[in-house]
Short mmCIF file of the C-alpha atoms (twelve columns), coordinates in Angstrom:
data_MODEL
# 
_entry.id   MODEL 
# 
loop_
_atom_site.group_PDB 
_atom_site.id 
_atom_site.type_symbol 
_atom_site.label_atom_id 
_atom_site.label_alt_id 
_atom_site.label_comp_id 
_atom_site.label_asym_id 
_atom_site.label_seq_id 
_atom_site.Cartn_x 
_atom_site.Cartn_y 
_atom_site.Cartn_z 
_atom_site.pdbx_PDB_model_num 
ATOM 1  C CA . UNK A 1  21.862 1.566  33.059 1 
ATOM 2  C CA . UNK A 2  20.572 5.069  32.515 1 
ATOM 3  C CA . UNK A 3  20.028 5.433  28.429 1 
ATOM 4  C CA . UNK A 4  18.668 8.894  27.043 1 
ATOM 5  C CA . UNK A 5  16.986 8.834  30.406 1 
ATOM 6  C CA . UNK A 6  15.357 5.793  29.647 1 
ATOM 7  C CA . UNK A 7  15.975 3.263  33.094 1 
ATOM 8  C CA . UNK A 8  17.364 -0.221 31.155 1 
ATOM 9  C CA . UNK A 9  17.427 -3.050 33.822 1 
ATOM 10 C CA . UNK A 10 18.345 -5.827 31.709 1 
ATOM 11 C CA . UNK A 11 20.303 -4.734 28.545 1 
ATOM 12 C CA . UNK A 12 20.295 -8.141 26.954 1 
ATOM 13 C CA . UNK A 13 16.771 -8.050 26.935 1 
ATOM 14 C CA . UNK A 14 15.972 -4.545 25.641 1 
ATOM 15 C CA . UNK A 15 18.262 -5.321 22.904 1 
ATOM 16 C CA . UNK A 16 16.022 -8.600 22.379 1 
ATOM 17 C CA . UNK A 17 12.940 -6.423 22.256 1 
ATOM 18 C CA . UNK A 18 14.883 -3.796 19.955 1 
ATOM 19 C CA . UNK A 19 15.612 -6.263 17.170 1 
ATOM 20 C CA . UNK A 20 11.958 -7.437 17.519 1 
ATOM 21 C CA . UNK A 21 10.133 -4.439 16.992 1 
ATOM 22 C CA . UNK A 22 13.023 -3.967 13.804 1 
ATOM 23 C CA . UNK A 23 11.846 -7.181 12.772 1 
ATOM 24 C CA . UNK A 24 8.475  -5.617 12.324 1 
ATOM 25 C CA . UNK A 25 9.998  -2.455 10.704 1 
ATOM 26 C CA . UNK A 26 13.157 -2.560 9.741  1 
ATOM 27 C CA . UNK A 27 13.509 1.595  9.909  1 
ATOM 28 C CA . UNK A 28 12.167 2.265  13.120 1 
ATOM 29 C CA . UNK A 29 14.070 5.368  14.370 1 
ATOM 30 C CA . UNK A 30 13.554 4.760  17.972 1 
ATOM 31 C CA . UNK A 31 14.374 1.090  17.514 1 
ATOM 32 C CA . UNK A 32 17.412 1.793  15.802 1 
ATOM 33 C CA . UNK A 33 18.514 4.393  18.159 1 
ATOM 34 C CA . UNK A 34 18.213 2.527  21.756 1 
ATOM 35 C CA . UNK A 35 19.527 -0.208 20.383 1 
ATOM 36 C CA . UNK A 36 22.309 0.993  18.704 1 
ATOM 37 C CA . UNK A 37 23.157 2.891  21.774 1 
ATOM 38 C CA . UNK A 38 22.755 -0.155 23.747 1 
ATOM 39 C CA . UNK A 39 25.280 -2.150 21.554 1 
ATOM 40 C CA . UNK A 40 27.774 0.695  22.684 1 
ATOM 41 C CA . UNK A 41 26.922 0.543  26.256 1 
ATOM 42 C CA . UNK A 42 28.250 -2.880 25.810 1 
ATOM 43 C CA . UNK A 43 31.167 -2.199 23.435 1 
ATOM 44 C CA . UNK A 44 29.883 -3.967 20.723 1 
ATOM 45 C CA . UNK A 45 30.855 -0.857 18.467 1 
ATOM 46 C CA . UNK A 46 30.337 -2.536 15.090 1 
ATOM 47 C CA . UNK A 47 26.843 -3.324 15.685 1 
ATOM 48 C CA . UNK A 48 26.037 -0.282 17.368 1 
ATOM 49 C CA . UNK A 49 27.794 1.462  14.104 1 
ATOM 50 C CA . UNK A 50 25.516 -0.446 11.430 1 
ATOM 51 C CA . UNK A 51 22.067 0.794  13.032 1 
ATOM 52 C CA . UNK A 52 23.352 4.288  13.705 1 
ATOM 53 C CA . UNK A 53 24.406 4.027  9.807  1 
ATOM 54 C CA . UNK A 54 21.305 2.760  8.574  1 
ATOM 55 C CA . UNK A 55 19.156 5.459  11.109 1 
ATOM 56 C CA . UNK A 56 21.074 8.073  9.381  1 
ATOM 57 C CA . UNK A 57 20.929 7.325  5.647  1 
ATOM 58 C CA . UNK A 58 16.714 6.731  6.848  1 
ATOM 59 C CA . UNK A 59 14.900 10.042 6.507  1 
ATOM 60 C CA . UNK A 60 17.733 12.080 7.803  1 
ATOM 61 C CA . UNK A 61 15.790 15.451 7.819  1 
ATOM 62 C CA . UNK A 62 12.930 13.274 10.337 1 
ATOM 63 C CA . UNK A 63 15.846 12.081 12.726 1 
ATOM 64 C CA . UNK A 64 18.208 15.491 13.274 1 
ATOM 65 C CA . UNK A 65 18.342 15.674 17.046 1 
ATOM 66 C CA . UNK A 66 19.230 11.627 16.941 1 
ATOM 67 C CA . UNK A 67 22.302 12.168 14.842 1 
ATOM 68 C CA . UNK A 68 23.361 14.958 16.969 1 
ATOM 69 C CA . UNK A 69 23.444 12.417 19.721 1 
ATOM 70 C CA . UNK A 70 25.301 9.725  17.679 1 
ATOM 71 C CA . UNK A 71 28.096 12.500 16.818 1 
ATOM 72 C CA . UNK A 72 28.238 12.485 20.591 1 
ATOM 73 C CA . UNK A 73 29.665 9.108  20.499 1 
# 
């Protein structure tokens, strides 16, 4: 899987390594980002929707270009 032109061999485990480093920092933009996007790579829309919510309402003005790509989706 190509992500953001990022090379993701195993999804399941990037997403496991996501939700780690948000277990460190709950607000991490690129956390929140890759593995929101990965959730929608697999179709798991509602959980891809909750950290693309929670990246936008965190420092909006500090994450522009990344909701430009979530109004992509």
């Amino acid at each position: 899987l190509l992500l953001h032109g990022h090379q993701i061999k195993n999804v399941q485990s990037a997403i496991k390594d996501y939700t780690s480093a948000l277990n460190i920092n709950h607000t991490d933009p690129d956390s929140l980002f890759f593995r929101g996007s990965l959730y929608y790579s697999l179709n798991k829309n509602e959980k891809g929707d909750k950290d693309f919510k929670l990246l936008i309402n965190t420092a909006p003005e500090k994450n522009q270009f990344r909701i430009l790509a979530i109004k992509k989706f």
